[in-house]
Coordinates of C-alpha atoms and ligand atoms in Angstrom, one line a residue:
X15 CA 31.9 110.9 39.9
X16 CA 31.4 111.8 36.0
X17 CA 27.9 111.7 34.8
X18 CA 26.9 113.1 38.3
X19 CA 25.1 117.0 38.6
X20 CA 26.3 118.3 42.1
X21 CA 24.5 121.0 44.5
X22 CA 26.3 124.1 43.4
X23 CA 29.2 125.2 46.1
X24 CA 26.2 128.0 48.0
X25 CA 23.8 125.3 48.2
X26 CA 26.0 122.9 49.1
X27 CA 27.9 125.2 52.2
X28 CA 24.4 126.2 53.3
X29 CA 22.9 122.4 53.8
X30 CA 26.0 121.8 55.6
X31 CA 26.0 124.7 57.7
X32 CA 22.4 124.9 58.8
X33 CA 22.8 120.6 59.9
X34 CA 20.7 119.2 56.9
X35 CA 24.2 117.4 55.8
X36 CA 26.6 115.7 58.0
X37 CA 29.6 113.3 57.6
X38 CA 27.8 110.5 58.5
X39 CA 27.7 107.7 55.9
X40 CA 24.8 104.8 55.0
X41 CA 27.2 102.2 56.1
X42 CA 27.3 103.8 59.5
X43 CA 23.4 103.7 59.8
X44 CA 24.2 100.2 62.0
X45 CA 26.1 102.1 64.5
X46 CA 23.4 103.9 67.1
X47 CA 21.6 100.2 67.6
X48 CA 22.0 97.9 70.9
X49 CA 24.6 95.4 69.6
X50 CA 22.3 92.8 71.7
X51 CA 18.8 93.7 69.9
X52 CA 17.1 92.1 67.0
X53 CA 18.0 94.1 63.4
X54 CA 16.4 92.1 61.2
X55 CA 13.9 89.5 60.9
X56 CA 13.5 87.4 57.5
X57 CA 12.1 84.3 57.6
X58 CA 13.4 82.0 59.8
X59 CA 17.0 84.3 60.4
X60 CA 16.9 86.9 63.0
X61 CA 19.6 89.0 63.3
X62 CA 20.8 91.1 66.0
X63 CA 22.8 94.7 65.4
X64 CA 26.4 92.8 66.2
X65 CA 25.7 89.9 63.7
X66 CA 24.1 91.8 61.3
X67 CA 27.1 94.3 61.5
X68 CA 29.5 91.6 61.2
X69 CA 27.9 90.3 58.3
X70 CA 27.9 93.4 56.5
X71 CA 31.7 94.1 57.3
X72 CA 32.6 90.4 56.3
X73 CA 30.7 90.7 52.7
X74 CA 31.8 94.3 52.3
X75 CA 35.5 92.3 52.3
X76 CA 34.6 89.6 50.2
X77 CA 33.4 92.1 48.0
X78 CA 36.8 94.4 48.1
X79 CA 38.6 91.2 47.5
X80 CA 37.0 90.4 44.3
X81 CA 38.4 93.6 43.4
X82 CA 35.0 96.4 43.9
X83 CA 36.3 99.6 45.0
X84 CA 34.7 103.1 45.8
X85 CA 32.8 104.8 43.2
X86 CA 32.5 101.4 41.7
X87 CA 29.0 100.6 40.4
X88 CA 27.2 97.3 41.6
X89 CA 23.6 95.8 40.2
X90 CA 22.0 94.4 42.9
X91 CA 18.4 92.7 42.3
X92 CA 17.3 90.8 45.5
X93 CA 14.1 90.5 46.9
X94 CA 13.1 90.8 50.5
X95 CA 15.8 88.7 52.0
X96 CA 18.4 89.2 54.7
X97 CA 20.6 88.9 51.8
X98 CA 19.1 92.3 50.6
X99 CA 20.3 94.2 53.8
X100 CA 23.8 92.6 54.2
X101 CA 24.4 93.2 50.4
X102 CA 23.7 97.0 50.8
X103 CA 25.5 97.5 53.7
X104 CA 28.4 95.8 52.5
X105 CA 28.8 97.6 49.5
X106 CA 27.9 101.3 50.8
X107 CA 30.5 100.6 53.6
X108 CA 33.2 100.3 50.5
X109 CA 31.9 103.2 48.7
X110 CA 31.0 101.0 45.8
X111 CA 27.3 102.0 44.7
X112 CA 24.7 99.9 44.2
X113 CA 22.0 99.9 41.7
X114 CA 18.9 99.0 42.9
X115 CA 16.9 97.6 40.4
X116 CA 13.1 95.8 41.3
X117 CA 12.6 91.3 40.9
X118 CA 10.2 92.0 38.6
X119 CA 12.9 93.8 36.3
X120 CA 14.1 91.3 33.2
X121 CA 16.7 91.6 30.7
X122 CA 15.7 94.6 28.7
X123 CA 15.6 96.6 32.1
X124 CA 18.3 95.1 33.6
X125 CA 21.0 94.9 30.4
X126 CA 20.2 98.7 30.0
X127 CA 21.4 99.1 33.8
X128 CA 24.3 97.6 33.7
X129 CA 25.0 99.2 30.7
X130 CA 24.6 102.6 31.6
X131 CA 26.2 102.1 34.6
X132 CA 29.4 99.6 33.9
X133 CA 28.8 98.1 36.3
X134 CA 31.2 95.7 37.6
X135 CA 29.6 93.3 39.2
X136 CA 25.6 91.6 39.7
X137 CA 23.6 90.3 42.7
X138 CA 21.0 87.7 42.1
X139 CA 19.2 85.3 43.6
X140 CA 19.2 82.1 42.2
X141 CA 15.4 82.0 41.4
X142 CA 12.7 83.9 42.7
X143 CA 9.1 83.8 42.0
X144 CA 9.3 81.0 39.3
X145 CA 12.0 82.9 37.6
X146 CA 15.8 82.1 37.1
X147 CA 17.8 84.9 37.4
X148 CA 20.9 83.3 36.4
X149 CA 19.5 83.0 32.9
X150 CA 19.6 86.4 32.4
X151 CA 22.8 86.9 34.4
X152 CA 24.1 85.0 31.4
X153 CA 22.9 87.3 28.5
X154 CA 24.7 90.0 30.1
X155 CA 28.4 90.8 29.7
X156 CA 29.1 92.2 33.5
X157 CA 32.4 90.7 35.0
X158 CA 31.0 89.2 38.6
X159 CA 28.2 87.5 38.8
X160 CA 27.0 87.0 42.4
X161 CA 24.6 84.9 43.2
X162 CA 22.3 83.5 46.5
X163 CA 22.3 80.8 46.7
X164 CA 23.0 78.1 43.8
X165 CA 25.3 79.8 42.0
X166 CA 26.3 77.4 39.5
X167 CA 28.9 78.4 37.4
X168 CA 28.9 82.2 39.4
X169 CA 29.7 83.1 42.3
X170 CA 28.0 82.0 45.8
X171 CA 27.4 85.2 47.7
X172 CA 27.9 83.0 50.8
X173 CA 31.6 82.4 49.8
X174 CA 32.0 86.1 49.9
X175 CA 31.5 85.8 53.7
X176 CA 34.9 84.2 54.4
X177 CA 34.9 85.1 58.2
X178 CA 37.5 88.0 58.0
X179 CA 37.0 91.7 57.5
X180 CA 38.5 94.1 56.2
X181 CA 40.8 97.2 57.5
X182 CA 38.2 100.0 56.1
X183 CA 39.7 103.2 58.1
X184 CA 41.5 104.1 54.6
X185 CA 39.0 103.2 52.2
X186 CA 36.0 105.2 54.1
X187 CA 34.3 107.1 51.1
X188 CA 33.6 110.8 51.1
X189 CA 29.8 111.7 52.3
X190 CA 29.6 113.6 49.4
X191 CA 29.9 110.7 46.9
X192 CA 27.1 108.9 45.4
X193 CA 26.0 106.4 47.7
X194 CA 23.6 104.1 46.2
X195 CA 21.4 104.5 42.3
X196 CA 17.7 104.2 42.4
X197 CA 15.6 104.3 39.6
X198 CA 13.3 106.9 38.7
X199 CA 9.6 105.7 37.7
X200 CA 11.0 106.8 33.9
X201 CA 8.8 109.1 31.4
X202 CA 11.3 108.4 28.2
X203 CA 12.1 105.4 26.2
X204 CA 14.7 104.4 28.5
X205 CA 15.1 104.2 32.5
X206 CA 16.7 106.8 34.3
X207 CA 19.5 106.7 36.9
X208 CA 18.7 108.8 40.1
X209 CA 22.3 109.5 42.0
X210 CA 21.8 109.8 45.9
X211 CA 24.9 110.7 47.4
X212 CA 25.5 109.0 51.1
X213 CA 24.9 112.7 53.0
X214 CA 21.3 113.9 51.4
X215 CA 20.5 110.1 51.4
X216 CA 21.1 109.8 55.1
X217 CA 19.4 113.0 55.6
X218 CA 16.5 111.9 54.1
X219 CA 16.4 108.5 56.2
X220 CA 17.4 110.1 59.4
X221 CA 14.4 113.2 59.0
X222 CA 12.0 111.0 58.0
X223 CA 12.4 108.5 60.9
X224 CA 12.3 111.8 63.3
X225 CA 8.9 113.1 61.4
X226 CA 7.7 109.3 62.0
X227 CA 8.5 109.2 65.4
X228 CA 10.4 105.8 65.1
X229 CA 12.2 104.8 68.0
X230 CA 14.3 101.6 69.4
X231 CA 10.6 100.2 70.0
X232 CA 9.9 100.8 66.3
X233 CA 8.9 97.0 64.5
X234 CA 8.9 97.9 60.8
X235 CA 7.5 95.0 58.8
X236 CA 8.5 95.2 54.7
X237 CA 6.0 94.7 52.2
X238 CA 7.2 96.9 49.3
X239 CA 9.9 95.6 47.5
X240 CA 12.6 96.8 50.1
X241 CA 14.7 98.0 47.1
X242 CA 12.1 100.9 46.7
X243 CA 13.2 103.9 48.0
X244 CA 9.7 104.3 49.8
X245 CA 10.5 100.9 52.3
X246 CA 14.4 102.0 52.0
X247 CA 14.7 104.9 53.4
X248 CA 11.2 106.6 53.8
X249 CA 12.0 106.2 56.9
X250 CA 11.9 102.1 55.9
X251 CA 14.5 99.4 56.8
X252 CA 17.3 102.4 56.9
X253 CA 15.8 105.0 59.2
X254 CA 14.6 101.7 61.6
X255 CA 18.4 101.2 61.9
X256 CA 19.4 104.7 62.3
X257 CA 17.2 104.7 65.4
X258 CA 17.8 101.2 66.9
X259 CA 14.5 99.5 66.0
X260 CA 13.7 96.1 64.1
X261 CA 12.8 95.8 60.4
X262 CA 11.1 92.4 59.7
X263 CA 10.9 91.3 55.7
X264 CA 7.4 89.8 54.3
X265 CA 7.7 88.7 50.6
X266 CA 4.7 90.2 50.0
X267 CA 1.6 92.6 51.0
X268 CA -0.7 89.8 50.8
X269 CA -3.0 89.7 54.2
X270 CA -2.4 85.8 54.3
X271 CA 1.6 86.7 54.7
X272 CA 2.3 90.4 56.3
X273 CA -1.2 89.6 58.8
X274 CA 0.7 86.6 60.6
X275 CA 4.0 88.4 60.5
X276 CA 2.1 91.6 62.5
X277 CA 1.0 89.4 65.1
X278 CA 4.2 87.3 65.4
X279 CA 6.7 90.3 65.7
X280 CA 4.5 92.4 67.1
X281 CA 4.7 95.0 63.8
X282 CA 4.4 98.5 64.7
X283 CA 4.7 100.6 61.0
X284 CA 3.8 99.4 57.6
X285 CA 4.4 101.5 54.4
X286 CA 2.0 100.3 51.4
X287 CA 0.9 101.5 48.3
X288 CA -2.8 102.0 48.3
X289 CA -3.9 98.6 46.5
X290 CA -2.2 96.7 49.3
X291 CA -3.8 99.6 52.1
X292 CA -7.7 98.3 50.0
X293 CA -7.3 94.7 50.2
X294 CA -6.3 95.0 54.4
X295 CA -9.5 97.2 54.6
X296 CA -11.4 94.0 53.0
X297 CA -9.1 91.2 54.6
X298 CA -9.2 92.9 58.7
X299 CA -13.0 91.8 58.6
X300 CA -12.5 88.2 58.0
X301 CA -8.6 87.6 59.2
X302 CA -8.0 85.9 62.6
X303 CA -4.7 87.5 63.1
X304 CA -3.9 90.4 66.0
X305 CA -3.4 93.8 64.6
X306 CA -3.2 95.7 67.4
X307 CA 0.3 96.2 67.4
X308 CA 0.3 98.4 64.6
X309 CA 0.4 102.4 65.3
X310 CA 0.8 104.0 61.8
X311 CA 0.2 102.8 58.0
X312 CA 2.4 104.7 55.7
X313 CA 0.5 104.8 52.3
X314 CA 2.2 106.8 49.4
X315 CA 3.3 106.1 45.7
X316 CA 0.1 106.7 44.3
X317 CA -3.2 108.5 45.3
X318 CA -5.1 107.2 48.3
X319 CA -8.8 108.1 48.4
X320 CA -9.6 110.2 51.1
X321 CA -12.9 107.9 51.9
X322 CA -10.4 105.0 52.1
X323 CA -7.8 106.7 54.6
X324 CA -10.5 107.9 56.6
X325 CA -11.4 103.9 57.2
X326 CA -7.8 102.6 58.0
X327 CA -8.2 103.9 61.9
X328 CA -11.5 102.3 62.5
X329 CA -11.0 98.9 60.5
X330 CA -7.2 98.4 61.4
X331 CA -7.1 100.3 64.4
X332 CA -4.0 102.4 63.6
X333 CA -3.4 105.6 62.6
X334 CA -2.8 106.1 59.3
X335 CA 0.0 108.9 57.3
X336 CA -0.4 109.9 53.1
X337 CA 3.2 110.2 51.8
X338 CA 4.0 111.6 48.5
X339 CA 7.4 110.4 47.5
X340 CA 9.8 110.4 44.8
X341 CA 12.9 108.5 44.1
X342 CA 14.1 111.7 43.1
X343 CA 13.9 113.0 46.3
X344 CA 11.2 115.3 47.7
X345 CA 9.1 113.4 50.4
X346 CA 6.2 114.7 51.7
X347 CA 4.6 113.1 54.7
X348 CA 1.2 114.3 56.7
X349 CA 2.9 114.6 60.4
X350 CA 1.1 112.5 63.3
X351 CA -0.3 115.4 65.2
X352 CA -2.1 116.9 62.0
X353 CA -5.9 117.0 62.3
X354 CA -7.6 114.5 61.1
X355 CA -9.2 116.3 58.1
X356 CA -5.9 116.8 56.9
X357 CA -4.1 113.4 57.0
X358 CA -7.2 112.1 54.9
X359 CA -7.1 114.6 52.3
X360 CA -3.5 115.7 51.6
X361 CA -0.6 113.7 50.5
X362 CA 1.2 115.7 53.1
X363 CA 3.5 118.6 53.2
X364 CA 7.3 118.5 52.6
X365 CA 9.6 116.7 55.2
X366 CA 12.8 119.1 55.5
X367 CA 12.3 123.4 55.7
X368 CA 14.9 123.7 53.2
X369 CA 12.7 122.2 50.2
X370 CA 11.8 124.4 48.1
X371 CA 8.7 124.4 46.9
X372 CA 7.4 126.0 43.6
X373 CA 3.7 125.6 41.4
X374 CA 4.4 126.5 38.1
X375 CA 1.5 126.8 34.8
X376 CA 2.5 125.5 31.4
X377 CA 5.0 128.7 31.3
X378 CA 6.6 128.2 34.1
X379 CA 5.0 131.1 35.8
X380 CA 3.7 130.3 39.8
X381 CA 0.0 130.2 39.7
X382 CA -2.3 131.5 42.6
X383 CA -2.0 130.0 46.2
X384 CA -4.4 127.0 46.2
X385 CA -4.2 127.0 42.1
X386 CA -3.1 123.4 40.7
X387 CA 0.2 123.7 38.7
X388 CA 3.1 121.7 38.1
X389 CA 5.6 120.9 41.5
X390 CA 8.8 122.3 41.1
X391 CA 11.2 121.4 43.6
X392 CA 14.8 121.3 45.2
X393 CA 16.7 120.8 48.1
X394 CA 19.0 119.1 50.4
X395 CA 18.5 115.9 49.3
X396 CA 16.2 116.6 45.6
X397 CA 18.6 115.2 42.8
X398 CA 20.0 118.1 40.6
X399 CA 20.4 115.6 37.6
X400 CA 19.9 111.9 36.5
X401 CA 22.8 109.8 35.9
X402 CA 24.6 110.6 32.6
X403 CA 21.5 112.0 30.9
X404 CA 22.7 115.7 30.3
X405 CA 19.9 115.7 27.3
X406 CA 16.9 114.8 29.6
X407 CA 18.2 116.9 32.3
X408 CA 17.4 120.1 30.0
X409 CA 14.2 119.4 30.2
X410 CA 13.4 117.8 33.4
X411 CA 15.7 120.5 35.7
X412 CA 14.6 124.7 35.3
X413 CA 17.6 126.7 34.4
X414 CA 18.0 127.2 38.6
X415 CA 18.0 123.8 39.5
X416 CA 14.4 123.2 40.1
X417 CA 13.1 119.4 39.0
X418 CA 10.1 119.2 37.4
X419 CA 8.4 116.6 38.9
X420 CA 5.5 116.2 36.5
X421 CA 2.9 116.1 39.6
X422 CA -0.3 118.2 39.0
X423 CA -0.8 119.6 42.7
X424 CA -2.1 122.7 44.7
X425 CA -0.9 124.0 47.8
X426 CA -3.3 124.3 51.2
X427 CA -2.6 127.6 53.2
X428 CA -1.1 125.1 55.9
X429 CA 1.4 124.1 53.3
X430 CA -0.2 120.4 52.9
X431 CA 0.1 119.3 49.0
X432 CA -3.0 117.6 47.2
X433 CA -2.0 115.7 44.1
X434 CA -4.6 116.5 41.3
X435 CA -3.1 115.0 38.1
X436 CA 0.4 114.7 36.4
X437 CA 1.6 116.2 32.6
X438 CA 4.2 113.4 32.7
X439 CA 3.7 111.0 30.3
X440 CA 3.5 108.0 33.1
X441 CA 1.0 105.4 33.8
X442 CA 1.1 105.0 37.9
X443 CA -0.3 100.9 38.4
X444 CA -1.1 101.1 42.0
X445 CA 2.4 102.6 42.7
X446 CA 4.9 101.1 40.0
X447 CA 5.4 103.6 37.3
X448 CA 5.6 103.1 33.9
X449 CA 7.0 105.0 30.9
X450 CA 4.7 105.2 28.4
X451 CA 7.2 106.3 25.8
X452 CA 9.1 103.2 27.0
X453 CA 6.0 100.7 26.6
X454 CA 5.2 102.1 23.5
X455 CA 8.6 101.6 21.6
X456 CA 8.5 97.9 22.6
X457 CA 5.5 97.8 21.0
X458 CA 6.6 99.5 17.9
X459 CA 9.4 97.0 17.9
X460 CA 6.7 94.2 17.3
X461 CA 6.1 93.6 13.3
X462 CA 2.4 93.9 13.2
X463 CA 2.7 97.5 14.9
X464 CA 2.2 100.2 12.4
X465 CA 2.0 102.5 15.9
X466 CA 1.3 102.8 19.4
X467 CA 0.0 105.5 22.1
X468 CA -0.2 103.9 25.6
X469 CA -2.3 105.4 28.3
X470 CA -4.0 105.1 31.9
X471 CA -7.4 103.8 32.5
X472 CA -9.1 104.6 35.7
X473 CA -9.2 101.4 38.0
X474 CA -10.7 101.0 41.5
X475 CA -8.1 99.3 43.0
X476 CA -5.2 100.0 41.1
X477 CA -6.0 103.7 40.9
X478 CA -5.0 102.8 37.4
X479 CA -4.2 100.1 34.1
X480 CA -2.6 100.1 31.1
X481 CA -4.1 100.1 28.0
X482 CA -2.0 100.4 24.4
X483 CA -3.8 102.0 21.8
X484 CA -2.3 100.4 18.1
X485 CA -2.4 100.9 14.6
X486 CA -1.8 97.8 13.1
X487 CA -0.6 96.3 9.5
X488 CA -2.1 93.2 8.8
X489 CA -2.7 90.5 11.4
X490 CA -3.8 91.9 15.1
X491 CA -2.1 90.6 17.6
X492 CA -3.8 89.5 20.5
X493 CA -3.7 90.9 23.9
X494 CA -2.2 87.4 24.9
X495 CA 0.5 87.7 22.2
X496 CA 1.2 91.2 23.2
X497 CA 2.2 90.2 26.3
X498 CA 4.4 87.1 25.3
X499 CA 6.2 89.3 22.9
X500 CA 7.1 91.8 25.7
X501 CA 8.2 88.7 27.9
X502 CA 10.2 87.4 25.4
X503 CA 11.8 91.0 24.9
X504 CA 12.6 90.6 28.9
X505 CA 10.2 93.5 29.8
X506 CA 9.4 93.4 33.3
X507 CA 5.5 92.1 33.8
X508 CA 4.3 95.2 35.0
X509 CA 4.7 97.2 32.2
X510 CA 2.7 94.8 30.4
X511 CA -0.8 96.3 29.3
X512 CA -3.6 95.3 30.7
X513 CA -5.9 96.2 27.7
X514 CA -5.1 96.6 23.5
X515 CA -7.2 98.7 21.7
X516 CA -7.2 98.5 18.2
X517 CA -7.9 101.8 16.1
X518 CA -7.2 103.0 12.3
X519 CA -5.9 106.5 13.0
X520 CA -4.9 108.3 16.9
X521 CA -6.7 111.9 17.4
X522 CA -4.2 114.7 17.0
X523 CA -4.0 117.7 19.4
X524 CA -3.4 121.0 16.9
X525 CA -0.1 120.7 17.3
X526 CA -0.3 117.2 15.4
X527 CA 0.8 115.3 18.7
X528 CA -1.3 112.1 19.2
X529 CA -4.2 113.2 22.3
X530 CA -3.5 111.1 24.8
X531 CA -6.5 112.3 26.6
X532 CA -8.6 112.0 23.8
X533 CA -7.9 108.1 23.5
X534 CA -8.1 108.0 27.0
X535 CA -11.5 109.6 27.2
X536 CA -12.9 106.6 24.7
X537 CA -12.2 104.1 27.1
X538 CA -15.0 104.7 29.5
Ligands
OOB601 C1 7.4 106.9 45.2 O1 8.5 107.1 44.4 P1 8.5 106.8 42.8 O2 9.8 107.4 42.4 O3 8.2 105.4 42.5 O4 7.4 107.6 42.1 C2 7.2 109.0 42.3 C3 5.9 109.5 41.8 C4 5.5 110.9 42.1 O5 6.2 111.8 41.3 C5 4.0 110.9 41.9 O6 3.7 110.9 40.6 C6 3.7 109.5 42.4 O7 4.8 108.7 42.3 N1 3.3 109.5 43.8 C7 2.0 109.8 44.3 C8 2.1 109.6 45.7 N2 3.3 109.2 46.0 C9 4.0 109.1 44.9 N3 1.0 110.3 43.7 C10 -0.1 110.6 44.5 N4 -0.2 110.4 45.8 C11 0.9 110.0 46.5 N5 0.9 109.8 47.8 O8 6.3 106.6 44.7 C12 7.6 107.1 46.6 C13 8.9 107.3 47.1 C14 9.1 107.5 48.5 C15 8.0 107.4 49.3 C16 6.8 107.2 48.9 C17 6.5 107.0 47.5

């Protein structure tokens, strides 16, 4: 595929001979469960393996027939629905890719997408969370609209399903094409593409559900927006499959939803990000529900206190694992065996022996074992470059392939990472990433704006918030009108800032760049 970076030939011949790639595909992650047992639970559906499968193979036809082919690029934005599932099983079973974008995306993020990725077609739900997606299905120019449920002039996702299948034994794609797009957190004024082909993408689900220690018994309930990579394929709904369990789908991590759900389908494994781990420290004192199903809580995408992991086993009465994760690739997870001391303060140490592993100083030069530096990485199934951005991957790749993931970190002699900081320019709000360079030419797009430097602020619960620093022209907007004006620019709500600071000039570093940690160091 054009505009995709592939493992050089001696990388590539050595993940396949050593068994860290195989032929096996995402749309054949279905294929190792009991055709009798429960797949998937979502509201009031349950689904076993065979319906589930057939499901998938019908859409996967519909979708041929309106014409989507391998290496064909597919928007999909659906929230934690059966529909979700079906969707991306149909289309990685044709070999068409799809692009995962978040519900909380809107038109800026979304446009850009399809954009950048021509894609063909676009998978909405009607409305969701007080918002109609087919409005901004129709500022976009993409050729199929999809939608679930009331499609109106569009196209109803349930008349994809038109009870045949299709022949796929010539259309099987190649496990070394890309198999589905994920988005990477972003650190530039526009979102990146991450490419995971369907063998370091099945890798990655099928060695993280062995490290996990999911089985047929698993119950993996979904609070995360199931399009993240982290309740994907970390090992999430995927790796369940792979191994025969059941995913069940909550809309939400709120205790008043995913609580009942634990007790009702007996949920073994949850992955949250650490706000969601703090408020089911509060909520297990005063909820009624059952937890004792659950074995292991998964929390990654941001920092977890180790005060706070060293509660979850006590309070929730399961065990708990620190994941440090990017869409890019890399996972690290703390295994269930390590001592205690370790699963509560390390973010874990890296899930396959063939990632590679490097912490660099300003210079790229490896510091000191146990000295903090930036993490370097690469490996079987560690992108080697974003999606058409031969620019940005310059800078974010070393000249050997390495990607500079940003993370501050230090290595522990047992080979256990501890995240310490970042030098990307990212605000991380309880897990969802935003660009600041991205926030801040919104901003500058607003008329009042002279200029704008966003940064974190620390936050108890959100690990951190957003506040934009501006230099204005005449009339200030307010906080308020910041946030309309980035609404009406269709800029998803969580890049909104939480905070507008109003100052006359920004502190300069020598260099004459604006100190972010200068203005961030005046906010406490
Ligand atoms: C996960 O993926 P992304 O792509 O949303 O964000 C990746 C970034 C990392 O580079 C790091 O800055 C931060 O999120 N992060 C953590 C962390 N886990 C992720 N920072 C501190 N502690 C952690 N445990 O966030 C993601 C993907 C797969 C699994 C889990 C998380």
């Amino acid at each position: 595929m054009e505009g995709f970076t592939p493992w050089p030939e001696e990388f590539a011949a050595r993940y396949q001979a050593e068994g860290y790639w195989s032929d096996r595909l995402l749309g054949d992650v279905l294929s190792g469960g009991d055709p009798e047992r429960t797949a998937l639970v979502a509201g009031e559906e349950r689904l076993t393996y065979a319906e589930l499968d057939r499901r998938a193979g019908r859409t996967a036809a519909g979708f041929a027939r309106l014409g989507i082919r391998r290496g064909d690029r597919v928007v999909v934005q659906l929230p934690n629905t059966a529909s979700f599932v079906v969707v991306f099983l149909a289309l990685v079973r044709i070999g068409a890719a799809p692009v995962l974008a978040l519900p909380a995306h809107r038109g800026s993020e979304i446009g850009y997408l399809c954009e950048l990725s021509e894609a063909r077609a676009y998978v909405i739900p009607d409305t969701h969370g007080g918002f109609d997606y087919r409005d901004l299905a129709r500022s976009l120019a993409v050729e199929h609209v999809v939608v679930d449920g009331d499609a109106q002039e569009f196209r109803a996702l349930a008349d994809l399903d038109t009870g045949a299948e299709t022949d796929m034994s010539d259309e099987r794609p190649d496990p070394a094409d890309v198999g589905v797009f994920l988005l990477s957190g972003g650190t530039t004024g526009l979102p990146k593409l991450i490419p995971r082909t369907h063998r370091d993408y099945v890798y990655n689900l099928e060695a993280s559900a062995e490290v996990c220690g999911f089985t047929s018994e698993t119950v993996y309930l979904v609070v995360l927006p199931v399009a993240h990579n982290f309740a994907l394929a970390c090992p999430g709904v995927l790796g369940v499959f792979a191994k025969g369990g059941t995913v069940v789908l909550a809309p939400s991590g709120a205790p008043d939803e995913a609580f009942p759900l634990i007790e009702r389908e007996r949920a073994t494994v949850c992955a949250v990000v650490p706000p969601i781990a703090l408020l089911w420290l509060e909520a297990a004192s005063w909820s009624r529900e059952d937890l004792s199903s659950l074995e292991l809580l998964q929390v990654g995408g941001a920092k977890f206190a180790a005060e706070r992991a060293a509660q979850v086993p006590g309070v929730l009465g399961c065990a708990v694992q620190q994941v440090l994760g990017m869409a890019e690739g890399l996972l690290n997870f703390t295994r269930l065996d390590d001592p205690r001391e370790l699963v509560d303060t390390t973010q874990g140490r890296p899930l396959s022996p063939a990632d590679e592993i490097l912490v660099v100083d300003s210079g790229d030069v490896e510091v000191a074992p146990g000295e903090v530096g930036e993490l370097l990485t690469r490996g079987p199934y560690t992108l080697r470059g974003y999606y058409r951005a031969p620019e940005h991957n310059a800078r974010s790749f070393t000249p050997d392939g390495f990607y500079r993931s940003g993370d501050l970190v230090r290595v522990l002699p047992s080979g256990h990472l501890v995240v310490e900081g970042r030098v990307k320019d990212q605000i991380n709000r309880g897990g969802d990433k935003i660009s600041a360079e991205e926030l801040e030419n919104h901003l500058l797009a607003h008329p009042a704006v002279h200029d704008a430097a966003v940064v974190g602020m620390p936050d108890p619960v959100m690990g951190e918030r957003t506040c934009a620093f501006l230099i204005v022209r005449d009339q200030a907007p307010t906080l308020r009108e910041v946030k309309q004006f980035l609404k009406e620019r269709g800029v998803a709500g969580y890049k909104w800032p939480d905070r507008v600071e109003l100052v006359d000039a920004f502190p300069r570093t020598p260099v004459g760049k604006v100190s972010k940690k200068e203005l961030a160091a005046g906010l406490r």
